Amino acid sequence: MHNNSMSIFVRNSLIALLVAGVITGTVIYAVNYLNNARVAQLGAMENQISIDTLSLDTQFSLLETAPCDSAASSTTLTGELTDLGDRLSYAEGQLGIDNAQVIQLKEQYSLLEIRDYLITKELAAACGTKPITVLYFYSNAGDCSDCDKAGYALSYLRTTYPSLRVYSFDYNLNLGALKTLITLMKVQDTLPAFVVDGKRSYGFTSLADFEKQFPKGALATSTTISAGL
Amino acid sequence: MCYNCAMMSPEVLAYPFLFIALYFESFLLVTFLSKPAREHRLETVVRSTPKVAIIVPCWNEETTVAGTVESLLALEYPKEKLSIILVDDGSTDNTPAVIDRFSHHPQITALHKKNGGKFTAMNLGIEHAKDAELIGFLDADSSVAPDALREIVAAFDEPGISAVTASMSIYKPRTILQRMQYAEYSLAITLRHVFASVNGLYVTPGPFSFYRRSIFADIGMFKRAYLAEDMEMTMRMQRAGLRIGNAIRARVYTKGPPTFPKLIKQRVRWTTGFMRNMFFDYRDLIGTKKNAVLGMFVLPLGIIAIGSGIFLFILSIFQIIQRGLHAFSMLQVAPLSYAFSWHKFTWFYLPITALTILGVMVIASTFVWMVIGKHASKTPGKLAFNMVVYLCLYGIIAPLWLMRSVSDVALGVRTTWR
């Protein structure tokens, strides 16, 4: 009887190990498949935004000045960039900040942001508009304790005031164009760092203090929304 | 973007435990489908009716012992072959008078003794059951189904069986904790059935476990055994190479602690009894090849279960506090209405990770075993709601008695009965 129990135990243990291994392997494969699908979607979005950006840029070059009716297209592009940024942030949380695909996607995303920022400035100069732009520099290397709060506050402001254009950059990203932007804007490595309408500021304390950095009246139309809702 | 993602998520620490849980569930499935377990689920055929004695040790059970005795008298078994021995272990309430009311019954013997602990009452009962071939025990807060004894006796027909356990369930659960225990006991029915089929049991529980009388002469009587005399006896039987079976349709109903303090008290007694017996007196069973199921699977996983229960609880508390504080600090930044406003949701944001999928699979398979346990044993009652209660409470409450037990064993705190 003992030998019989022993043989059943050994057999069942091996089968159970195999079953557990196959299930775990399948689950890991499925989750990886899903993550790859996420990355593929991000890549597709970036490609589309890249084409749209290039189209807008080419339009400017053809007309030798910024067509003011392109402002709407530019706004749509910024909205798409925001959506892409949110998804990229989520994917970064799922796949990890060291993931090569995530880093590559972030580099492309940062380039698109810089391009969109330049187009916005060109449109503003040609058409006399005054869009409020925020360049936000963060770090997720564990050396920026207030970056979470700053990011959340900017998400809130961006949602509440759709005309606000927020561009988020990972300060530590090894990207030539980003480093040039950081140099041009004279942004130091005290994070979080902001450039609101060309003026630099560092650190985050509260939403109220942060809002003071915006030009007077810049958030006026939406103040009602923030207070009322 | 992803802010402060640099720290490795502590969730990854849960993966080894999840894999072990999955392995355990897979082993259950394979063994449940194996020939020995399948044969044990076949319809019961009673080939003989040996003489049986059922001992009911009582200590301050004035409200429940009468119901226990009446359920025993209603057992479908030849009256001349069934004797019931009630042993009052020095009760200080009205228990002596209650059991004396039954003393005139031809099947019943009522004994009284000074309080000496449950094991002394059980041993006294054994001494008075000289002509019985099979001796069973029933706690004085439990009752049995009429056909339970026939199921038990039939299980002894299998060659080499020295003891047989029954299928316990909670009788008419009323409080939320009893409902949780109902689901837990349904799972235990399956576990006991599966592990008995490969002789992997480490406890023959107090409610309605039976032994061949001869084993008490061979390996001795019950001992104090850190108030876990049933576990100690089972481990002694396993050490002696004896075989312990299970009669899945032998239903016994127990009340189950209705309140939190009583539940914790009971479970600390069980868990410390398990740990003390195993670590202090039966360490040789761990890893033994003589009974590989017990030594290399059940006992090691029992230890891992205690450790993982505590570890995962602490990990969860740590995560809840960490995320709670983070969420709280975020709520200070922007108006509350923003946090609860509608955000666009697509499949992209589905929070699917290997951890969540494997966790859901383990929980789902646990529920399946509960359903199987209930139906295979033909236990009455409704399970669905009780499973929900189990899901909500067990992971919070069980670690509390596990931590208390580990602490008591480590510090040498003496466990008391009530």
XYZ file of C-alpha atoms in Angstrom:
647
model
C 0.000 0.000 0.000
C 2.830 2.406 0.871
C 4.554 1.726 -2.430
C 1.283 2.289 -4.240
C 0.693 5.605 -2.427
C 4.282 6.618 -3.114
C 4.014 5.906 -6.827
C 0.707 7.789 -7.037
C 2.257 10.702 -5.137
C 5.311 10.868 -7.399
C 3.218 10.603 -10.542
C 0.660 13.169 -9.376
C 3.363 15.564 -8.161
C 5.082 15.535 -11.527
C 1.810 15.992 -13.409
C 0.822 18.811 -11.032
C 4.176 20.502 -11.539
C 3.733 20.233 -15.275
C 0.175 21.604 -15.103
C 1.230 24.491 -12.841
C 4.168 25.229 -15.128
C 2.024 25.195 -18.267
C -0.627 27.432 -16.675
C 1.968 29.900 -15.385
C 3.753 29.898 -18.747
C 0.497 30.464 -20.604
C -0.477 33.333 -18.328
C 2.919 34.981 -18.675
C 2.752 34.535 -22.447
C -0.766 36.026 -22.565
C 0.235 39.022 -20.441
C 3.318 39.569 -22.601
C 1.121 39.354 -25.681
C -1.157 42.009 -24.207
C 1.793 44.236 -23.348
C 3.167 43.829 -26.852
C -0.237 44.815 -28.206
C -0.090 47.902 -25.987
C 3.362 48.773 -27.307
C 2.184 48.165 -30.877
C -0.756 50.491 -30.328
C 1.514 53.167 -28.892
C 3.809 52.775 -31.892
C 0.876 53.119 -34.287
C -0.349 56.219 -32.456
C 3.107 57.761 -32.597
C 3.360 57.059 -36.303
C 0.005 58.707 -36.943
C 0.878 61.742 -34.847
C 4.242 61.897 -36.566
C 2.538 61.984 -39.977
C 0.037 64.612 -38.819
C 2.826 66.744 -37.378
C 4.870 66.484 -40.523
C 1.784 67.361 -42.576
C 1.148 70.477 -40.536
C 4.803 71.424 -40.710
C 4.848 70.926 -44.483
C 1.694 73.019 -44.785
C 3.523 75.893 -43.098
C 6.490 75.543 -45.409
C 4.297 75.513 -48.536
C 2.476 78.653 -47.550
C 5.667 80.174 -46.136
C 3.714 81.262 -43.112
C 1.518 79.565 -40.603
C -2.075 79.276 -41.810
C -4.192 80.421 -38.926
C -6.966 77.966 -39.697
C -4.428 75.255 -38.835
C -4.828 76.181 -35.204
C -7.673 73.686 -34.914
C -5.516 70.901 -36.359
C -2.757 71.818 -33.941
C -5.153 71.629 -30.983
C -6.334 68.186 -32.098
C -2.731 67.060 -32.351
C -2.038 68.256 -28.823
C -5.075 66.307 -27.600
C -3.791 63.165 -29.283
C -0.395 63.749 -27.754
C -2.000 63.985 -24.325
C -3.806 60.691 -24.860
C -0.559 59.115 -26.053
C 1.249 60.452 -22.990
C -1.350 58.944 -20.643
C -1.098 55.566 -22.331
C 2.671 55.691 -22.379
C 2.661 56.454 -18.667
C 0.439 53.423 -18.032
C 2.617 51.200 -20.236
C 5.677 52.418 -18.387
C 4.063 51.331 -15.132
C 3.264 47.904 -16.590
C 6.520 47.216 -18.396
C 8.971 49.115 -16.225
C 11.025 52.234 -16.791
C 14.015 50.241 -17.990
C 12.120 48.535 -20.793
C 13.904 49.262 -24.095
C 10.640 49.593 -26.046
C 9.253 52.000 -23.459
C 12.398 54.136 -23.614
C 12.252 54.230 -27.411
C 8.575 55.178 -27.355
C 9.311 57.898 -24.797
C 12.054 59.312 -27.020
C 9.704 59.446 -30.001
C 7.002 60.936 -27.818
C 9.364 63.623 -26.528
C 10.349 64.529 -30.088
C 6.697 64.844 -31.062
C 6.078 67.030 -28.032
C 8.967 69.336 -28.908
C 7.729 69.536 -32.501
C 4.197 70.330 -31.356
C 5.557 72.950 -28.972
C 7.431 74.645 -31.834
C 4.378 74.554 -34.119
C 2.277 76.065 -31.353
C 4.779 78.895 -30.988
C 4.844 79.459 -34.766
C 1.047 79.581 -34.898
C 0.943 81.984 -31.997
C 3.455 84.321 -33.626
C 1.732 84.289 -37.022
C -1.839 84.476 -35.873
C -1.510 86.636 -32.793
C -2.875 84.039 -30.402
C -1.541 83.578 -26.879
C -1.693 79.900 -25.972
C -0.472 79.066 -22.506
C 2.204 76.409 -22.635
C 3.804 74.517 -19.762
C 7.015 72.590 -20.158
C 7.226 70.134 -17.305
C 10.433 68.277 -16.470
C 10.244 65.304 -14.159
C 12.321 62.342 -13.101
C 11.161 58.852 -12.231
C 14.566 57.727 -11.005
C 13.379 58.052 -7.414
C 14.987 61.474 -6.909
C 11.864 63.615 -7.260
C 9.464 63.222 -4.372
C 7.078 65.945 -5.583
C 6.882 64.803 -9.195
C 3.804 62.664 -8.510
C 1.896 65.615 -7.111
C 3.077 67.943 -9.866
C 2.054 65.457 -12.540
C -1.367 64.997 -10.968
C -1.879 68.757 -10.664
C -0.939 69.259 -14.315
C -3.321 66.447 -15.363
C -6.062 68.238 -13.466
C -5.220 71.611 -15.018
C -5.023 70.114 -18.500
C -8.430 68.462 -18.070
C -10.020 71.531 -16.532
C -8.517 74.013 -18.999
C -8.395 72.316 -22.429
C -6.634 75.320 -23.967
C -3.643 74.743 -21.699
C -0.807 72.931 -23.438
C 1.288 70.781 -21.151
C 4.447 69.084 -22.403
C 6.004 66.545 -20.036
C 9.614 65.485 -20.380
C 11.680 62.911 -18.563
C 14.674 65.039 -17.577
C 16.979 62.010 -17.634
C 16.056 60.823 -21.114
C 19.165 60.567 -23.290
C 17.810 62.427 -26.315
C 19.755 65.130 -28.166
C 16.754 67.350 -28.972
C 15.559 67.186 -25.365
C 18.977 68.085 -24.033
C 19.081 71.054 -26.429
C 15.656 72.172 -25.193
C 16.817 71.880 -21.591
C 19.918 73.941 -22.418
C 17.944 76.574 -24.344
C 15.420 76.895 -21.522
C 18.235 76.882 -18.935
C 16.400 74.292 -16.854
C 18.445 73.062 -13.911
C 18.231 69.565 -12.486
C 16.129 70.645 -9.507
C 12.965 68.721 -10.162
C 10.105 69.059 -10.726
C 10.890 71.984 -13.029
C 8.402 74.039 -15.019
C 8.604 76.573 -17.800
C 5.290 78.437 -17.846
C 5.060 80.863 -20.701
C 8.837 81.079 -20.828
C 9.349 81.574 -17.068
C 11.173 78.884 -15.102
C 10.170 77.629 -11.662
C 11.152 74.696 -9.498
C 9.418 72.496 -6.945
C 5.760 71.935 -6.208
C 3.901 72.854 -3.053
C 0.229 73.251 -3.888
C -2.104 73.786 -6.797
C -2.904 77.315 -5.608
C 0.782 78.289 -5.503
C 1.367 76.673 -8.862
C -1.527 78.567 -10.466
C 0.113 81.836 -9.411
C 2.847 81.161 -11.945
C 0.392 81.534 -14.795
C -0.117 84.981 -16.375
C -3.046 86.877 -14.912
C -6.276 85.933 -16.621
C -4.716 82.976 -18.401
C -6.872 80.558 -16.461
C -9.699 83.053 -15.905
C -12.308 81.447 -18.144
C -11.823 78.155 -16.437
C -11.509 79.364 -12.870
C -15.255 79.139 -12.699
C -15.040 75.497 -13.631
C -12.440 74.650 -11.044
C -14.277 76.504 -8.317
C -17.729 75.435 -9.331
C -17.064 71.786 -9.926
C 4.425 60.011 -17.253
C 5.331 57.296 -14.807
C 6.416 59.058 -11.681
C 8.556 57.236 -9.140
C 8.567 53.937 -10.986
C 12.138 53.197 -9.989
C 11.277 51.000 -6.988
C 10.699 47.320 -7.719
C 7.121 46.480 -6.951
C 6.870 44.346 -3.792
C 4.098 42.454 -5.588
C 6.716 40.318 -7.310
C 7.415 38.737 -3.915
C 3.960 37.144 -4.092
C 4.743 35.166 -7.265
C 6.531 32.207 -5.614
C 3.594 31.733 -3.235
C 1.133 31.947 -6.107
C 3.033 29.300 -8.013
C 3.053 27.015 -4.967
C -0.698 27.590 -4.570
C -1.204 26.718 -8.221
C 0.909 23.598 -7.829
C -1.148 22.626 -4.776
C -4.422 23.128 -6.671
C -3.082 21.109 -9.611
C -2.040 18.293 -7.277
C -5.524 18.322 -5.774
C -7.099 18.063 -9.218
C -4.864 15.237 -10.405
C -5.294 13.280 -7.159
C -9.049 13.918 -7.112
C -9.239 12.344 -10.575
C -6.907 9.448 -9.651
C -8.239 5.947 -9.146
C -8.073 5.780 -5.306
C -10.134 8.956 -4.841
C -12.571 7.923 -7.584
C -13.120 4.592 -5.865
C -13.757 6.319 -2.544
C -16.564 8.305 -4.121
C -18.401 5.173 -5.306
C -21.713 4.285 -3.705
C -21.290 2.884 -0.210
C -21.817 -0.847 0.319
C -22.065 -1.926 3.958
C -20.699 -5.466 4.136
C -20.550 -5.867 7.930
C -21.803 -4.224 11.102
C -19.094 -4.571 13.746
C -19.608 -3.486 17.346
C -19.093 0.253 17.664
C -18.685 2.556 20.649
C -19.024 6.304 20.336
C -17.475 8.400 23.087
C -18.700 11.926 23.783
C -16.300 13.862 26.029
C -18.164 16.773 27.654
C -16.994 19.810 29.530
C -19.574 22.511 30.215
C -21.774 21.566 27.276
C -25.175 21.776 28.999
C -26.836 23.504 26.047
C -25.610 21.244 23.271
C -24.899 17.749 24.610
C -28.545 16.611 24.555
C -28.807 17.344 20.834
C -25.560 15.497 20.255
C -26.811 12.393 22.073
C -30.186 12.456 20.316
C -28.493 12.547 16.918
C -26.405 9.532 17.951
C -29.498 7.626 19.055
C -31.013 8.312 15.640
C -28.108 6.665 13.800
C -29.180 3.962 11.331
C -27.216 1.128 12.862
C -28.184 -2.064 14.754
C -28.943 -0.910 18.305
C -27.309 -3.931 19.890
C -24.058 -3.123 18.144
C -23.864 0.552 19.019
C -23.014 1.860 22.465
C -22.681 5.512 23.417
C -20.383 6.576 26.246
C -20.873 10.061 27.662
C -17.947 11.269 29.747
C -18.368 14.363 31.891
C -14.918 15.829 32.431
C -15.700 17.673 35.654
C -18.143 20.189 34.199
C -19.073 23.112 36.419
C -22.422 23.765 34.750
C -25.502 21.550 34.411
C -23.850 19.066 32.015
C -23.716 16.183 34.574
C -27.468 16.378 35.127
C -28.161 16.561 31.399
C -26.149 13.424 30.582
C -27.572 11.589 33.608
C -30.997 12.027 32.008
C -29.820 9.600 29.311
C -28.132 7.110 31.667
C -31.190 4.823 31.811
C -31.008 4.267 28.037
C -29.756 0.740 27.245
C -27.254 2.016 24.679
C -25.837 4.772 26.858
C -23.249 4.793 29.620
C -22.774 8.036 31.530
C -19.447 8.545 33.308
C -18.288 11.329 35.580
C -14.741 12.254 36.473
C -12.688 15.124 37.808
C -11.570 17.630 35.217
C -8.365 16.435 33.604
C -8.582 17.596 30.012
C -10.341 16.261 26.946
C -7.802 13.496 26.347
C -8.419 12.015 29.802
C -12.156 11.866 29.131
C -11.508 10.166 25.785
C -9.196 7.637 27.397
C -11.723 6.846 30.128
C -14.299 6.214 27.436
C -11.930 3.861 25.599
C -11.430 1.864 28.809
C -15.209 1.387 29.051
C -15.542 0.293 25.412
C -13.930 -3.074 25.834
C -16.163 -5.048 23.465
C -16.166 -2.524 20.620
C -14.207 -3.205 17.458
C -14.441 0.396 16.325
C -14.287 3.391 18.633
C -15.417 6.811 17.523
C -15.563 10.243 19.132
C -17.975 13.083 18.824
C -17.579 16.520 20.358
C -20.509 17.480 22.555
C -21.342 20.498 20.374
C -21.762 18.416 17.224
C -24.420 16.157 15.714
C -24.460 13.546 12.971
C -26.559 12.601 9.953
C -28.518 9.327 10.440
C -26.486 7.417 7.831
C -23.093 8.757 8.942
C -22.059 5.667 10.906
C -22.887 3.282 8.052
C -20.649 5.377 5.786
C -17.844 5.300 8.355
C -18.090 1.551 8.952
C -18.072 0.846 5.209
C -14.836 2.833 4.850
C -13.143 0.417 7.272
C -13.663 -2.382 4.726
C -10.692 -1.099 2.760
C -7.649 -3.210 3.684
C -5.205 -1.650 6.123
C -7.455 1.187 7.274
C -6.917 1.977 10.975
C -8.943 5.167 11.284
C -11.639 6.964 9.318
C -12.576 10.632 9.300
C -15.953 12.167 8.447
C -17.060 15.269 6.496
C -17.666 18.184 8.828
C -19.815 21.178 8.114
C -21.241 24.112 10.045
C -24.763 23.517 11.318
C -27.167 26.247 10.186
C -24.634 29.104 10.040
C -26.081 32.282 11.458
C -23.342 34.799 12.126
C -21.128 36.127 9.377
C -18.163 34.232 10.831
C -20.095 30.962 10.828
C -20.941 31.579 7.178
C -17.265 32.050 6.431
C -16.525 28.784 8.243
C -19.248 26.986 6.269
C -17.372 27.737 3.041
C -14.050 26.882 4.675
C -15.384 23.514 5.912
C -16.745 22.744 2.427
C -13.218 23.175 1.101
C -11.843 21.043 3.939
C -14.211 18.212 2.948
C -12.536 18.016 -0.461
C -9.033 18.345 0.980
C -9.661 15.569 3.511
C -11.167 13.326 0.830
C -8.282 13.858 -1.598
C -5.464 13.518 0.920
C -7.035 10.490 2.597
C -6.985 8.743 -0.776
C -3.166 8.906 -0.669
C -2.858 8.613 3.143
C -1.827 12.227 3.605
C -3.965 13.245 6.601
C -2.330 14.782 9.662
C -5.466 15.136 11.771
C -8.482 12.989 12.585
C -10.793 15.739 13.872
C -12.764 15.425 17.097
C -16.159 15.313 15.423
C -16.862 11.734 14.403
C -13.448 10.244 13.731
C -13.225 6.472 14.294
C -10.357 4.165 15.175
C -9.888 0.417 15.355
C -9.769 -0.421 19.030
C -6.586 -2.399 18.498
C -4.514 0.679 17.653
C -4.814 2.011 21.208
C -3.176 -1.200 22.435
C -0.553 -0.970 19.711
C 0.467 2.695 19.842
C -1.070 3.902 23.094
C -3.874 6.137 24.292
C -4.504 9.846 23.752
C -2.078 12.392 25.234
C -2.401 16.040 26.225
C -0.442 16.957 23.089
C -0.692 20.748 23.442
C -4.515 20.525 23.415
C -4.424 18.923 19.962
C -4.808 15.290 20.956
C -6.481 14.406 17.639
C -3.528 15.748 15.625
C -1.016 14.030 17.876
C -2.796 10.692 17.582
C -2.864 11.014 13.785
C 0.820 11.886 13.607
C 1.578 8.915 15.879
C -0.434 6.668 13.577
C 1.410 8.034 10.557
C 4.747 7.458 12.245
C 3.668 3.860 12.910
C 2.828 3.424 9.228
C -0.920 3.106 9.779
C -3.445 4.162 7.193
C -6.174 6.783 7.749
C -9.197 6.953 5.471
C -12.157 9.232 4.905
C -15.860 8.647 4.419
C -16.903 11.694 2.400
C -20.638 11.122 2.814
C -20.426 10.643 6.601
C -21.806 14.020 7.524
C -21.236 15.584 10.918
C -22.457 19.024 11.849
C -20.707 21.296 14.282
C -21.623 24.765 15.479
C -18.460 26.694 14.736
C -17.428 29.673 16.886
C -19.973 32.446 16.311
C -17.825 35.370 17.420
C -14.411 36.729 16.545
C -12.706 36.099 19.935
C -14.016 32.518 20.097
C -12.933 31.812 16.534
C -9.449 33.197 17.142
C -9.180 31.155 20.335
C -10.147 27.940 18.551
C -7.847 28.517 15.587
C -4.886 29.514 17.740
C -5.398 26.247 19.654
C -5.465 24.278 16.380
C -2.512 26.080 14.804
C -0.277 26.053 17.882
C -1.209 22.394 18.386
C -0.145 21.647 14.820
C 3.114 23.582 15.110
C 4.089 22.292 18.545
C 3.316 18.663 17.742
C 5.108 18.831 14.443
C 8.160 20.865 15.444
C 8.667 19.489 18.958
C 7.534 15.855 18.845
C 7.100 14.722 15.243
C 9.828 16.564 13.378
C 10.894 13.258 11.842
C 7.686 13.188 9.786
C 8.768 16.271 7.833
C 10.513 15.122 4.686
C 10.029 11.433 5.453
C 9.986 9.149 2.432
C 8.107 6.524 4.435
C 4.962 8.562 3.780
C 6.011 10.963 1.030
C 2.576 12.578 0.634
C 2.595 13.641 4.258
C 6.309 14.257 4.692
C 7.150 15.903 1.410
C 3.876 17.559 0.487
C 1.202 18.051 3.174
C 3.385 19.026 6.145
C 5.841 21.251 4.239
C 2.940 22.990 2.515
C 1.234 23.359 5.890
C 4.279 25.251 7.142
C 4.457 27.300 3.934
C 0.742 28.088 4.259
C 1.295 29.554 7.723
C 4.295 31.575 6.539
C 2.699 32.741 3.314
C -0.572 33.637 5.052
C 1.306 35.987 7.343
C 3.691 37.278 4.682
C 1.013 38.049 2.089
C -1.133 39.721 4.740
C 1.712 42.000 5.823
C 2.586 42.670 2.178
C -1.041 43.596 1.440
C -1.255 45.869 4.472
C 2.001 47.531 3.410
C 0.655 48.039 -0.112
C -2.712 49.331 1.082
C -1.043 51.845 3.406
C 1.452 52.895 0.743
C -1.212 53.345 -1.927
C -3.631 54.882 0.537
C -1.116 57.508 1.590
C -0.226 58.166 -2.037
C -3.887 58.529 -3.003
C -4.456 60.782 0.017
C -1.564 63.044 -0.923
C -2.879 63.229 -4.502
C -6.328 64.172 -3.248
C -4.760 67.128 -1.440
C -3.450 68.436 -4.750
C -6.623 68.714 -6.837
C -10.340 68.937 -6.027
C -11.975 65.680 -4.974
C -14.398 65.902 -7.900
C -11.482 65.416 -10.316
C -10.465 62.115 -8.730
C -13.980 60.748 -9.165
C -14.670 62.256 -12.564
C -15.196 60.008 -15.575
C -12.016 59.122 -17.406
C -11.916 57.573 -20.828
C -11.380 53.831 -20.472
C -10.292 51.384 -23.149
C -8.894 47.865 -23.140
C -5.477 49.472 -23.024
C -5.955 50.309 -19.353
C -7.210 46.877 -18.254
C -5.234 46.134 -15.077
C -4.265 42.660 -16.241
C -1.021 41.291 -14.869
C 0.227 37.744 -14.351
C -0.319 38.330 -10.633
C -4.010 39.208 -11.018
C -4.720 36.363 -13.454
C -2.942 33.719 -11.359
C -4.571 35.084 -8.196
C -8.033 34.911 -9.735
C -7.321 31.365 -10.958
C -6.296 30.193 -7.492
C -9.369 31.798 -5.894
C -11.679 30.394 -8.582
C -10.295 26.872 -8.214
C -10.684 27.128 -4.426
C -14.345 27.945 -4.974
C -14.702 24.965 -7.311
C -13.292 22.685 -4.580
C -15.799 24.115 -2.121
C -18.667 23.322 -4.470
C -17.300 19.821 -5.081
C -16.859 19.246 -1.337
C -20.416 20.284 -0.594
C -21.974 18.212 -3.364
C -19.805 15.109 -3.013
C -20.596 14.944 0.703
C -24.260 15.862 0.128
C -23.939 18.544 2.782
C -27.152 20.592 3.125
C -27.210 24.388 3.012
C -26.472 27.143 0.519
C -22.900 27.822 -0.400
C -22.883 30.789 -2.820
C -23.330 33.638 -0.344
C -21.038 31.947 2.173
C -18.312 31.789 -0.467
C -18.603 35.555 -0.950
C -18.273 36.035 2.813
C -15.249 33.722 2.772
C -13.680 35.717 -0.052
C -14.181 38.993 1.803
C -13.124 37.890 5.291
C -10.861 34.867 5.317
C -7.778 36.639 3.976
C -8.113 39.253 6.714
C -9.019 37.058 9.684
C -6.901 33.935 9.101
C -3.564 35.821 9.206
C -4.527 37.180 12.628
C -4.737 33.735 14.215
C -1.663 32.635 12.272
C 0.388 35.544 13.622
C -0.891 34.999 17.147
C -0.072 31.282 16.889
C 3.467 31.852 15.634
C 3.985 34.419 18.370
C 2.639 32.047 21.071
C 4.826 29.180 19.906
C 7.904 31.395 19.629
C 7.368 32.907 23.073
C 6.249 29.659 24.692
C 2.827 31.006 25.633
C 0.630 28.210 27.008
C -2.577 27.692 25.051
C -5.854 27.295 26.934
C -8.999 25.503 25.820
C -11.514 28.352 26.018
